[in-house]
Amino acid sequence: MNDLLPFEWIAAVRFLREGRLQSIFIIVGAAIGVAVIVFMSALLDGLQANLFQRVLSSQPHIVLQRPQQVAQPQRSDAAGTQVLMAQQKPSQRISSIDQWQKVRDEMALRADVLAVSPSVTGPAFVLRGDASQSVSLVGIDPENYIKIVPLPDKITAGTYRMTNTDMLIGIQLAEDMGVQVGDKLRVTSANGGNLILTVAGLFDLGNRAVNQRNVYVLLSTAQNLTGLVGGVSTIDLTVQVPFDAERVAQSIAGDTGLQALSWIATNNQFFLGLNAQKYSSQMIRLFVGLSVAAGIASVLVVSVVQRSKEIGILRAMGGSRGQVMRIFLIQGGIVGLFGSLLGSAMAAGLLLLWRLVAKNPDGTPMFIITVSVQLFLWAALLATLTGLAAAVTPALRAARLQPVEAIRG
């Protein structure tokens, strides 16, 4: 090994081996820090992915609709005298997007849009005997809407069958109304439309409010019920990058003059919570990394004091300041590297234990954690760089030792 490795590497490894117990403790300390960072990163990433899946799998990324109607205040009378009058916000009626086919085709051509689906949405009531429930009627194009919301994957009973006489309702609404697949419900809209539809399937979108509120019917059925024959009230979009939804929405609103509501705007509190979680996790990682760096630095400072005579002899024999610095920098890098390898193994074990222990009452995992190789590589690189950075001050201190003073102690 002496013939293959540079002198600095040989000295660094020898110093670590001679202080074996001390080296083991600092490597284990670094490993615990790496394990915490990797485990927490994988856990939070899995949690965020699960929350995203729950929120975004039940709604479009962007909804386009006509701008809200605004009352125009009267400024002056016939004689030119300024008139002040109370202004009330007009009631918002379901209305169709002008030239919606053209808007749909333009959206489909955008590079930042993945899927487009026209729909009709509006308030309605479902009735069965004496029971009634207010719902949100959603008329969809079955082939295109599943690219926005994967309804077939959410069906828990029945089938994803969409005809003029069928409807899909949530499991909570089915429980409230006391119905099951094959039963019939009367649907009435706000403008007096009235139809009797068959429950073709029950869905679970992972959101109690949505499962209780949304009723999906064929687009033409919703058009007939709402009196919006040939028109659509909304155009639903899925974008390439969900976090860019607000930017894309503002761009579309500027291009089309339509009101564009992104999932970020409609779920503002959820989005703020995700950002707060992200920043807090970054701060935790930072402080764990700093504690690891402080531990490595403190041990190497002690090592400099303990090895002062060896350093003095080395300098007296012609060793340069650069060589002394590299010896301690290499020690820091070795501690960081071995700590990252051991810590990654510990994190993998913790994640495996989490999968076995953290389960829902029905035995299914609370949420899926996927660990990428990049995460472990990033942790190894970060730990190694942390070890090198922590070794800078002890290395400088060792390099400044004068040979005679160091030998005398």
mmCIF file of C-alpha atoms in Angstrom:
data_model
loop_
_atom_site.group_PDB
_atom_site.id
_atom_site.type_symbol
_atom_site.label_atom_id
_atom_site.label_comp_id
_atom_site.label_asym_id
_atom_site.label_seq_id
_atom_site.Cartn_x
_atom_site.Cartn_y
_atom_site.Cartn_z
ATOM 1 C CA MET A 1 0.000 0.000 0.000
ATOM 2 C CA ASN A 2 2.924 2.323 0.738
ATOM 3 C CA ASP A 3 4.052 2.179 -2.872
ATOM 4 C CA LEU A 4 0.615 2.968 -4.285
ATOM 5 C CA LEU A 5 -0.747 5.647 -1.939
ATOM 6 C CA PRO A 6 0.676 9.161 -1.523
ATOM 7 C CA PHE A 7 2.361 9.949 1.773
ATOM 8 C CA GLU A 8 -0.525 12.141 2.975
ATOM 9 C CA TRP A 9 -3.010 9.264 2.613
ATOM 10 C CA ILE A 10 -0.741 6.864 4.505
ATOM 11 C CA ALA A 11 -0.303 9.326 7.383
ATOM 12 C CA ALA A 12 -4.034 10.163 7.496
ATOM 13 C CA VAL A 13 -5.075 6.510 7.640
ATOM 14 C CA ARG A 14 -2.416 5.775 10.262
ATOM 15 C CA PHE A 15 -3.612 8.637 12.497
ATOM 16 C CA LEU A 16 -7.192 7.359 12.245
ATOM 17 C CA ARG A 17 -6.134 3.778 13.019
ATOM 18 C CA GLU A 18 -4.040 4.761 16.024
ATOM 19 C CA GLY A 19 -6.985 6.654 17.516
ATOM 20 C CA ARG A 20 -9.296 3.776 16.629
ATOM 21 C CA LEU A 21 -11.899 4.293 19.359
ATOM 22 C CA GLN A 22 -12.060 8.023 18.744
ATOM 23 C CA SER A 23 -12.372 7.444 14.992
ATOM 24 C CA ILE A 24 -15.169 4.925 15.477
ATOM 25 C CA PHE A 25 -17.142 7.337 17.639
ATOM 26 C CA ILE A 26 -16.900 10.213 15.167
ATOM 27 C CA ILE A 27 -17.743 7.972 12.193
ATOM 28 C CA VAL A 28 -20.782 6.648 14.063
ATOM 29 C CA GLY A 29 -21.776 10.221 14.928
ATOM 30 C CA ALA A 30 -21.510 11.239 11.285
ATOM 31 C CA ALA A 31 -23.457 8.104 10.298
ATOM 32 C CA ILE A 32 -26.312 8.985 12.653
ATOM 33 C CA GLY A 33 -26.482 12.468 11.143
ATOM 34 C CA VAL A 34 -26.544 11.059 7.602
ATOM 35 C CA ALA A 35 -29.164 8.463 8.592
ATOM 36 C CA VAL A 36 -31.405 11.195 10.040
ATOM 37 C CA ILE A 37 -31.075 13.332 6.910
ATOM 38 C CA VAL A 38 -31.714 10.460 4.471
ATOM 39 C CA PHE A 39 -34.584 8.979 6.491
ATOM 40 C CA MET A 40 -36.247 12.345 7.014
ATOM 41 C CA SER A 41 -35.779 13.328 3.354
ATOM 42 C CA ALA A 42 -37.317 10.078 2.102
ATOM 43 C CA LEU A 43 -40.154 10.297 4.644
ATOM 44 C CA LEU A 44 -41.043 13.898 3.826
ATOM 45 C CA ASP A 45 -40.759 13.309 0.087
ATOM 46 C CA GLY A 46 -43.100 10.340 0.403
ATOM 47 C CA LEU A 47 -45.528 12.331 2.547
ATOM 48 C CA GLN A 48 -45.562 15.236 0.104
ATOM 49 C CA ALA A 49 -46.032 12.905 -2.858
ATOM 50 C CA ASN A 50 -48.942 11.260 -1.034
ATOM 51 C CA LEU A 51 -50.539 14.640 -0.254
ATOM 52 C CA PHE A 52 -50.066 15.750 -3.850
ATOM 53 C CA GLN A 53 -51.620 12.544 -5.109
ATOM 54 C CA ARG A 54 -54.613 13.008 -2.824
ATOM 55 C CA VAL A 55 -55.155 16.644 -3.777
ATOM 56 C CA LEU A 56 -54.298 16.609 -7.482
ATOM 57 C CA SER A 57 -55.934 13.273 -8.302
ATOM 58 C CA SER A 58 -59.358 14.712 -7.475
ATOM 59 C CA GLN A 59 -59.211 18.012 -9.372
ATOM 60 C CA PRO A 60 -57.758 19.672 -12.486
ATOM 61 C CA HIS A 61 -54.559 21.684 -12.287
ATOM 62 C CA ILE A 62 -56.276 24.663 -13.948
ATOM 63 C CA VAL A 63 -59.955 25.461 -14.544
ATOM 64 C CA LEU A 64 -60.928 27.949 -17.258
ATOM 65 C CA GLN A 65 -64.273 29.717 -17.068
ATOM 66 C CA ARG A 66 -65.931 32.954 -18.104
ATOM 67 C CA PRO A 67 -65.004 35.999 -15.996
ATOM 68 C CA GLN A 68 -67.482 36.807 -13.262
ATOM 69 C CA GLN A 69 -70.160 39.328 -14.160
ATOM 70 C CA VAL A 70 -69.545 42.766 -12.684
ATOM 71 C CA ALA A 71 -72.234 45.415 -12.274
ATOM 72 C CA GLN A 72 -71.472 48.723 -13.997
ATOM 73 C CA PRO A 73 -72.208 51.681 -11.694
ATOM 74 C CA GLN A 74 -74.142 54.626 -13.116
ATOM 75 C CA ARG A 75 -71.921 57.692 -13.205
ATOM 76 C CA SER A 76 -74.309 60.533 -14.122
ATOM 77 C CA ASP A 77 -77.933 61.267 -14.918
ATOM 78 C CA ALA A 78 -79.364 62.748 -18.100
ATOM 79 C CA ALA A 79 -78.549 66.274 -16.977
ATOM 80 C CA GLY A 80 -74.913 65.366 -16.385
ATOM 81 C CA THR A 81 -75.197 65.413 -12.600
ATOM 82 C CA GLN A 82 -73.093 62.768 -10.881
ATOM 83 C CA VAL A 83 -75.207 60.123 -9.189
ATOM 84 C CA LEU A 84 -74.079 57.926 -6.266
ATOM 85 C CA MET A 85 -75.958 54.673 -5.929
ATOM 86 C CA ALA A 86 -75.617 51.389 -4.065
ATOM 87 C CA GLN A 87 -74.067 48.645 -6.161
ATOM 88 C CA GLN A 88 -74.798 44.981 -5.578
ATOM 89 C CA LYS A 89 -72.825 42.093 -6.994
ATOM 90 C CA PRO A 90 -74.964 40.354 -9.618
ATOM 91 C CA SER A 91 -75.841 36.689 -9.167
ATOM 92 C CA GLN A 92 -73.568 34.388 -11.134
ATOM 93 C CA ARG A 93 -75.414 32.194 -13.623
ATOM 94 C CA ILE A 94 -74.028 29.164 -15.399
ATOM 95 C CA SER A 95 -72.931 30.393 -18.814
ATOM 96 C CA SER A 96 -70.953 28.903 -21.664
ATOM 97 C CA ILE A 97 -67.445 29.890 -22.677
ATOM 98 C CA ASP A 98 -67.579 31.714 -25.996
ATOM 99 C CA GLN A 99 -66.077 29.683 -28.852
ATOM 100 C CA TRP A 100 -65.054 27.016 -26.368
ATOM 101 C CA GLN A 101 -64.021 24.585 -29.128
ATOM 102 C CA LYS A 102 -61.421 27.106 -30.323
ATOM 103 C CA VAL A 103 -60.142 27.640 -26.774
ATOM 104 C CA ARG A 104 -59.950 23.868 -26.238
ATOM 105 C CA ASP A 105 -57.908 23.394 -29.418
ATOM 106 C CA GLU A 106 -55.563 26.272 -28.499
ATOM 107 C CA MET A 107 -54.955 24.784 -25.073
ATOM 108 C CA ALA A 108 -54.191 21.378 -26.569
ATOM 109 C CA LEU A 109 -51.424 22.980 -28.652
ATOM 110 C CA ARG A 110 -49.644 24.523 -25.678
ATOM 111 C CA ALA A 111 -46.362 22.813 -24.769
ATOM 112 C CA ASP A 112 -46.965 23.279 -21.014
ATOM 113 C CA VAL A 113 -50.396 21.595 -21.096
ATOM 114 C CA LEU A 114 -50.741 17.810 -20.930
ATOM 115 C CA ALA A 115 -54.487 17.266 -21.162
ATOM 116 C CA VAL A 116 -57.646 19.270 -21.931
ATOM 117 C CA SER A 117 -61.252 18.352 -21.172
ATOM 118 C CA PRO A 118 -64.399 20.506 -21.509
ATOM 119 C CA SER A 119 -67.037 20.148 -18.809
ATOM 120 C CA VAL A 120 -70.253 21.585 -17.411
ATOM 121 C CA THR A 121 -70.402 22.228 -13.674
ATOM 122 C CA GLY A 122 -73.203 23.629 -11.590
ATOM 123 C CA PRO A 123 -75.277 23.209 -8.436
ATOM 124 C CA ALA A 124 -77.966 20.544 -8.294
ATOM 125 C CA PHE A 125 -79.982 18.377 -5.931
ATOM 126 C CA VAL A 126 -80.236 14.590 -5.775
ATOM 127 C CA LEU A 127 -83.438 13.151 -4.328
ATOM 128 C CA ARG A 128 -84.551 9.717 -3.229
ATOM 129 C CA GLY A 129 -87.870 9.528 -1.468
ATOM 130 C CA ASP A 130 -87.865 12.147 1.288
ATOM 131 C CA ALA A 131 -84.060 12.417 1.299
ATOM 132 C CA SER A 132 -82.317 15.181 -0.647
ATOM 133 C CA GLN A 133 -78.761 16.433 -0.877
ATOM 134 C CA SER A 134 -77.188 19.454 -2.592
ATOM 135 C CA VAL A 135 -74.381 18.412 -4.920
ATOM 136 C CA SER A 136 -72.022 19.737 -7.547
ATOM 137 C CA LEU A 137 -73.075 18.369 -10.922
ATOM 138 C CA VAL A 138 -70.103 17.705 -13.210
ATOM 139 C CA GLY A 139 -70.728 16.819 -16.829
ATOM 140 C CA ILE A 140 -67.642 15.301 -18.435
ATOM 141 C CA ASP A 141 -66.264 13.909 -21.670
ATOM 142 C CA PRO A 142 -65.418 10.379 -20.425
ATOM 143 C CA GLU A 143 -62.453 9.789 -22.734
ATOM 144 C CA ASN A 144 -60.672 13.086 -22.055
ATOM 145 C CA TYR A 145 -61.601 13.653 -18.428
ATOM 146 C CA ILE A 146 -59.795 10.530 -17.228
ATOM 147 C CA LYS A 147 -56.564 12.253 -18.344
ATOM 148 C CA ILE A 148 -57.398 14.982 -15.824
ATOM 149 C CA VAL A 149 -58.838 12.891 -12.974
ATOM 150 C CA PRO A 150 -58.273 9.095 -13.156
ATOM 151 C CA LEU A 151 -61.864 8.203 -12.256
ATOM 152 C CA PRO A 152 -61.696 4.541 -13.440
ATOM 153 C CA ASP A 153 -58.911 3.916 -10.895
ATOM 154 C CA LYS A 154 -61.051 5.398 -8.110
ATOM 155 C CA ILE A 155 -64.131 3.223 -8.647
ATOM 156 C CA THR A 156 -64.772 1.105 -5.536
ATOM 157 C CA ALA A 157 -68.068 -0.451 -6.629
ATOM 158 C CA GLY A 158 -69.751 -0.802 -10.010
ATOM 159 C CA THR A 159 -68.059 0.288 -13.223
ATOM 160 C CA TYR A 160 -66.920 3.430 -14.993
ATOM 161 C CA ARG A 161 -69.937 3.480 -17.292
ATOM 162 C CA MET A 162 -71.047 6.834 -18.646
ATOM 163 C CA THR A 163 -74.245 6.926 -20.729
ATOM 164 C CA ASN A 164 -77.153 9.375 -20.878
ATOM 165 C CA THR A 165 -78.894 7.512 -18.051
ATOM 166 C CA ASP A 166 -75.885 6.850 -15.767
ATOM 167 C CA MET A 167 -74.184 8.720 -12.969
ATOM 168 C CA LEU A 168 -71.162 8.242 -10.723
ATOM 169 C CA ILE A 169 -71.363 9.301 -7.073
ATOM 170 C CA GLY A 170 -68.940 9.290 -4.141
ATOM 171 C CA ILE A 171 -68.995 6.706 -1.406
ATOM 172 C CA GLN A 172 -69.958 9.344 1.187
ATOM 173 C CA LEU A 173 -72.940 10.575 -0.845
ATOM 174 C CA ALA A 174 -74.042 6.972 -1.380
ATOM 175 C CA GLU A 175 -73.931 6.417 2.380
ATOM 176 C CA ASP A 176 -75.844 9.632 3.104
ATOM 177 C CA MET A 177 -78.566 8.789 0.550
ATOM 178 C CA GLY A 178 -78.666 5.084 1.400
ATOM 179 C CA VAL A 179 -78.081 3.928 -2.180
ATOM 180 C CA GLN A 180 -75.851 1.412 -3.895
ATOM 181 C CA VAL A 181 -74.892 0.500 -7.451
ATOM 182 C CA GLY A 182 -77.970 0.012 -9.626
ATOM 183 C CA ASP A 183 -80.247 2.287 -7.588
ATOM 184 C CA LYS A 184 -81.861 5.342 -9.174
ATOM 185 C CA LEU A 185 -81.732 8.956 -8.063
ATOM 186 C CA ARG A 186 -83.628 11.993 -9.247
ATOM 187 C CA VAL A 187 -81.361 14.895 -10.219
ATOM 188 C CA THR A 188 -82.719 18.428 -10.422
ATOM 189 C CA SER A 189 -80.711 21.480 -11.437
ATOM 190 C CA ALA A 190 -81.087 25.099 -10.393
ATOM 191 C CA ASN A 191 -82.879 26.058 -13.635
ATOM 192 C CA GLY A 192 -85.490 23.320 -13.284
ATOM 193 C CA GLY A 193 -83.900 20.460 -15.237
ATOM 194 C CA ASN A 194 -85.044 17.089 -13.959
ATOM 195 C CA LEU A 195 -83.808 13.571 -14.756
ATOM 196 C CA ILE A 196 -83.824 10.141 -13.137
ATOM 197 C CA LEU A 197 -80.377 8.522 -13.413
ATOM 198 C CA THR A 198 -78.945 5.149 -12.438
ATOM 199 C CA VAL A 199 -75.952 4.866 -10.102
ATOM 200 C CA ALA A 200 -73.420 3.066 -12.313
ATOM 201 C CA GLY A 201 -70.491 3.275 -9.904
ATOM 202 C CA LEU A 202 -69.186 4.577 -6.590
ATOM 203 C CA PHE A 203 -65.856 6.396 -6.405
ATOM 204 C CA ASP A 204 -63.427 7.316 -3.638
ATOM 205 C CA LEU A 205 -61.180 10.268 -4.479
ATOM 206 C CA GLY A 206 -59.560 10.295 -1.033
ATOM 207 C CA ASN A 207 -61.368 13.487 -0.032
ATOM 208 C CA ARG A 208 -64.504 13.274 2.089
ATOM 209 C CA ALA A 209 -65.901 16.598 0.841
ATOM 210 C CA VAL A 210 -65.444 15.611 -2.814
ATOM 211 C CA ASN A 211 -66.912 12.149 -2.178
ATOM 212 C CA GLN A 212 -69.968 13.810 -0.654
ATOM 213 C CA ARG A 213 -70.365 16.648 -3.152
ATOM 214 C CA ASN A 214 -69.381 15.620 -6.700
ATOM 215 C CA VAL A 215 -71.762 13.810 -9.051
ATOM 216 C CA TYR A 216 -70.358 12.895 -12.473
ATOM 217 C CA VAL A 217 -72.633 12.541 -15.506
ATOM 218 C CA LEU A 218 -72.158 12.558 -19.257
ATOM 219 C CA LEU A 219 -71.440 15.982 -20.756
ATOM 220 C CA SER A 220 -74.634 15.965 -22.840
ATOM 221 C CA THR A 221 -76.684 14.991 -19.771
ATOM 222 C CA ALA A 222 -75.336 17.951 -17.784
ATOM 223 C CA GLN A 223 -75.948 20.251 -20.757
ATOM 224 C CA ASN A 224 -79.613 19.200 -20.836
ATOM 225 C CA LEU A 225 -80.046 19.514 -17.076
ATOM 226 C CA THR A 226 -78.497 22.989 -16.879
ATOM 227 C CA GLY A 227 -79.994 24.295 -20.132
ATOM 228 C CA LEU A 228 -76.504 24.800 -21.544
ATOM 229 C CA VAL A 229 -77.113 22.787 -24.722
ATOM 230 C CA GLY A 230 -74.037 22.809 -26.959
ATOM 231 C CA GLY A 231 -71.988 24.804 -24.458
ATOM 232 C CA VAL A 232 -69.519 24.178 -21.639
ATOM 233 C CA SER A 233 -69.038 26.197 -18.478
ATOM 234 C CA THR A 234 -65.455 25.164 -17.766
ATOM 235 C CA ILE A 235 -62.395 23.737 -19.511
ATOM 236 C CA ASP A 236 -60.185 21.594 -17.276
ATOM 237 C CA LEU A 237 -56.429 21.387 -17.806
ATOM 238 C CA THR A 238 -53.526 19.293 -16.571
ATOM 239 C CA VAL A 239 -50.099 20.929 -16.918
ATOM 240 C CA GLN A 240 -46.621 19.475 -17.278
ATOM 241 C CA VAL A 241 -45.339 20.772 -13.930
ATOM 242 C CA PRO A 242 -47.987 21.089 -11.165
ATOM 243 C CA PHE A 243 -46.007 23.760 -9.303
ATOM 244 C CA ASP A 244 -46.056 25.921 -12.465
ATOM 245 C CA ALA A 245 -49.854 25.880 -12.548
ATOM 246 C CA GLU A 246 -50.268 29.444 -11.250
ATOM 247 C CA ARG A 247 -47.801 30.858 -13.763
ATOM 248 C CA VAL A 248 -49.436 28.946 -16.621
ATOM 249 C CA ALA A 249 -52.892 30.063 -15.435
ATOM 250 C CA GLN A 250 -51.866 33.723 -15.503
ATOM 251 C CA SER A 251 -50.411 33.277 -18.992
ATOM 252 C CA ILE A 252 -53.604 31.634 -20.269
ATOM 253 C CA ALA A 253 -55.782 34.302 -18.666
ATOM 254 C CA GLY A 254 -53.744 36.990 -20.433
ATOM 255 C CA ASP A 255 -53.988 35.201 -23.787
ATOM 256 C CA THR A 256 -57.688 34.273 -23.688
ATOM 257 C CA GLY A 257 -59.331 36.806 -21.384
ATOM 258 C CA LEU A 258 -60.901 33.942 -19.424
ATOM 259 C CA GLN A 259 -60.706 33.432 -15.686
ATOM 260 C CA ALA A 260 -58.041 30.793 -15.006
ATOM 261 C CA LEU A 261 -58.030 29.250 -11.525
ATOM 262 C CA SER A 262 -55.043 27.086 -10.631
ATOM 263 C CA TRP A 263 -55.034 24.404 -7.961
ATOM 264 C CA ILE A 264 -52.494 26.537 -6.092
ATOM 265 C CA ALA A 265 -54.951 29.444 -5.862
ATOM 266 C CA THR A 266 -57.885 27.236 -4.851
ATOM 267 C CA ASN A 267 -55.785 25.313 -2.302
ATOM 268 C CA ASN A 268 -53.760 28.232 -1.017
ATOM 269 C CA GLN A 269 -53.589 27.060 2.609
ATOM 270 C CA PHE A 270 -52.509 23.578 1.530
ATOM 271 C CA PHE A 271 -49.804 25.053 -0.701
ATOM 272 C CA LEU A 272 -48.560 27.340 2.083
ATOM 273 C CA GLY A 273 -48.463 24.337 4.424
ATOM 274 C CA LEU A 274 -46.343 22.379 1.945
ATOM 275 C CA ASN A 275 -43.913 25.266 1.610
ATOM 276 C CA ALA A 276 -43.683 25.640 5.392
ATOM 277 C CA GLN A 277 -43.010 21.909 5.715
ATOM 278 C CA LYS A 278 -40.367 22.134 3.000
ATOM 279 C CA TYR A 279 -38.549 25.043 4.647
ATOM 280 C CA SER A 280 -38.715 23.519 8.122
ATOM 281 C CA SER A 281 -37.278 20.216 6.843
ATOM 282 C CA GLN A 282 -34.457 22.112 5.127
ATOM 283 C CA MET A 283 -33.655 23.893 8.397
ATOM 284 C CA ILE A 284 -33.605 20.571 10.268
ATOM 285 C CA ARG A 285 -31.232 19.097 7.677
ATOM 286 C CA LEU A 286 -29.029 22.182 7.931
ATOM 287 C CA PHE A 287 -28.719 21.981 11.710
ATOM 288 C CA VAL A 288 -28.106 18.222 11.630
ATOM 289 C CA GLY A 289 -25.367 18.806 9.045
ATOM 290 C CA LEU A 290 -23.844 21.563 11.171
ATOM 291 C CA SER A 291 -23.845 19.311 14.241
ATOM 292 C CA VAL A 292 -22.062 16.581 12.246
ATOM 293 C CA ALA A 293 -19.513 19.120 10.991
ATOM 294 C CA ALA A 294 -18.951 20.431 14.519
ATOM 295 C CA GLY A 295 -18.372 16.897 15.800
ATOM 296 C CA ILE A 296 -15.839 16.099 13.100
ATOM 297 C CA ALA A 297 -14.057 19.424 13.606
ATOM 298 C CA SER A 298 -13.831 19.010 17.384
ATOM 299 C CA VAL A 299 -12.350 15.520 17.076
ATOM 300 C CA LEU A 300 -9.788 16.680 14.504
ATOM 301 C CA VAL A 301 -8.816 19.652 16.686
ATOM 302 C CA VAL A 302 -8.130 17.209 19.512
ATOM 303 C CA SER A 303 -6.181 15.079 17.046
ATOM 304 C CA VAL A 304 -4.013 18.061 16.115
ATOM 305 C CA VAL A 305 -3.155 18.600 19.781
ATOM 306 C CA GLN A 306 -2.477 14.895 20.301
ATOM 307 C CA ARG A 307 -0.333 14.667 17.154
ATOM 308 C CA SER A 308 1.573 17.912 17.611
ATOM 309 C CA LYS A 309 4.905 16.151 18.189
ATOM 310 C CA GLU A 310 4.432 13.935 15.123
ATOM 311 C CA ILE A 311 3.546 17.033 13.112
ATOM 312 C CA GLY A 312 6.657 18.815 14.409
ATOM 313 C CA ILE A 313 8.902 15.864 13.492
ATOM 314 C CA LEU A 314 7.279 15.693 10.058
ATOM 315 C CA ARG A 315 7.896 19.399 9.480
ATOM 316 C CA ALA A 316 11.496 19.095 10.734
ATOM 317 C CA MET A 317 12.081 16.263 8.220
ATOM 318 C CA GLY A 318 11.059 18.525 5.349
ATOM 319 C CA GLY A 319 7.333 18.101 5.271
ATOM 320 C CA SER A 320 5.570 21.130 3.862
ATOM 321 C CA ARG A 321 2.588 23.006 5.320
ATOM 322 C CA GLY A 322 0.538 21.780 2.350
ATOM 323 C CA GLN A 323 1.295 18.160 3.181
ATOM 324 C CA VAL A 324 0.250 18.639 6.810
ATOM 325 C CA MET A 325 -2.976 20.330 5.708
ATOM 326 C CA ARG A 326 -3.787 17.530 3.286
ATOM 327 C CA ILE A 327 -3.289 14.886 5.998
ATOM 328 C CA PHE A 328 -6.099 16.375 8.117
ATOM 329 C CA LEU A 329 -8.311 17.220 5.149
ATOM 330 C CA ILE A 330 -8.058 13.588 4.054
ATOM 331 C CA GLN A 331 -8.983 12.476 7.561
ATOM 332 C CA GLY A 332 -12.089 14.661 7.441
ATOM 333 C CA GLY A 333 -13.020 13.305 4.010
ATOM 334 C CA ILE A 334 -12.550 9.697 5.122
ATOM 335 C CA VAL A 335 -14.697 10.223 8.221
ATOM 336 C CA GLY A 336 -17.416 11.854 6.098
ATOM 337 C CA LEU A 337 -17.310 9.124 3.440
ATOM 338 C CA PHE A 338 -17.409 6.174 5.839
ATOM 339 C CA GLY A 339 -20.023 7.952 7.936
ATOM 340 C CA SER A 340 -22.186 8.401 4.837
ATOM 341 C CA LEU A 341 -21.901 4.731 3.873
ATOM 342 C CA LEU A 342 -22.798 3.541 7.368
ATOM 343 C CA GLY A 343 -25.522 6.182 7.673
ATOM 344 C CA SER A 344 -27.084 5.196 4.347
ATOM 345 C CA ALA A 345 -27.261 1.590 5.522
ATOM 346 C CA MET A 346 -28.868 2.709 8.787
ATOM 347 C CA ALA A 347 -31.375 4.882 6.886
ATOM 348 C CA ALA A 348 -32.280 1.972 4.608
ATOM 349 C CA GLY A 349 -32.950 -0.175 7.663
ATOM 350 C CA LEU A 350 -35.105 2.542 9.267
ATOM 351 C CA LEU A 351 -37.128 2.948 6.055
ATOM 352 C CA LEU A 352 -37.673 -0.796 5.848
ATOM 353 C CA LEU A 353 -38.818 -0.820 9.483
ATOM 354 C CA TRP A 354 -41.178 2.092 8.749
ATOM 355 C CA ARG A 355 -42.795 0.163 5.889
ATOM 356 C CA LEU A 356 -43.355 -2.812 8.169
ATOM 357 C CA VAL A 357 -44.709 -0.859 11.143
ATOM 358 C CA ALA A 358 -46.524 2.214 9.776
ATOM 359 C CA LYS A 359 -49.781 0.824 8.374
ATOM 360 C CA ASN A 360 -53.416 1.873 8.232
ATOM 361 C CA PRO A 361 -55.999 -0.083 10.267
ATOM 362 C CA ASP A 362 -56.848 -2.104 7.139
ATOM 363 C CA GLY A 363 -53.209 -3.200 6.749
ATOM 364 C CA THR A 364 -52.337 -0.979 3.786
ATOM 365 C CA PRO A 365 -49.263 1.299 3.984
ATOM 366 C CA MET A 366 -49.915 4.817 5.314
ATOM 367 C CA PHE A 367 -48.152 6.130 2.231
ATOM 368 C CA ILE A 368 -45.613 4.808 -0.226
ATOM 369 C CA ILE A 369 -41.970 5.774 0.260
ATOM 370 C CA THR A 370 -39.781 5.493 -2.818
ATOM 371 C CA VAL A 371 -36.059 5.904 -2.211
ATOM 372 C CA SER A 372 -33.905 6.859 -5.177
ATOM 373 C CA VAL A 373 -30.231 6.041 -5.607
ATOM 374 C CA GLN A 374 -29.664 9.763 -6.164
ATOM 375 C CA LEU A 375 -30.677 10.440 -2.554
ATOM 376 C CA PHE A 376 -27.974 8.118 -1.202
ATOM 377 C CA LEU A 377 -25.373 9.507 -3.631
ATOM 378 C CA TRP A 378 -26.313 13.044 -2.639
ATOM 379 C CA ALA A 379 -26.001 12.125 1.054
ATOM 380 C CA ALA A 380 -22.579 10.513 0.496
ATOM 381 C CA LEU A 381 -21.314 13.555 -1.393
ATOM 382 C CA LEU A 382 -22.710 15.981 1.159
ATOM 383 C CA ALA A 383 -21.240 14.057 4.107
ATOM 384 C CA THR A 384 -17.821 13.844 2.441
ATOM 385 C CA LEU A 385 -17.829 17.572 1.653
ATOM 386 C CA THR A 386 -18.987 18.289 5.207
ATOM 387 C CA GLY A 387 -16.074 16.238 6.532
ATOM 388 C CA LEU A 388 -13.648 18.161 4.325
ATOM 389 C CA ALA A 389 -15.122 21.515 5.356
ATOM 390 C CA ALA A 390 -15.002 20.558 9.031
ATOM 391 C CA ALA A 391 -11.335 19.623 8.664
ATOM 392 C CA VAL A 392 -10.261 22.996 7.247
ATOM 393 C CA THR A 393 -9.778 24.762 10.592
ATOM 394 C CA PRO A 394 -7.877 21.871 12.273
ATOM 395 C CA ALA A 395 -5.780 21.481 9.109
ATOM 396 C CA LEU A 396 -4.836 25.172 9.113
ATOM 397 C CA ARG A 397 -4.022 24.964 12.786
ATOM 398 C CA ALA A 398 -1.788 21.953 12.209
ATOM 399 C CA ALA A 399 -0.064 23.605 9.250
ATOM 400 C CA ARG A 400 0.791 26.693 11.327
ATOM 401 C CA LEU A 401 2.628 24.679 14.012
ATOM 402 C CA GLN A 402 6.319 25.518 14.185
ATOM 403 C CA PRO A 403 8.510 22.368 14.182
ATOM 404 C CA VAL A 404 10.569 23.244 17.270
ATOM 405 C CA GLU A 405 7.604 24.383 19.353
ATOM 406 C CA ALA A 406 5.579 21.349 18.312
ATOM 407 C CA ILE A 407 8.344 18.903 19.297
ATOM 408 C CA ARG A 408 8.821 20.605 22.650
ATOM 409 C CA GLY A 409 5.022 20.435 23.202
#
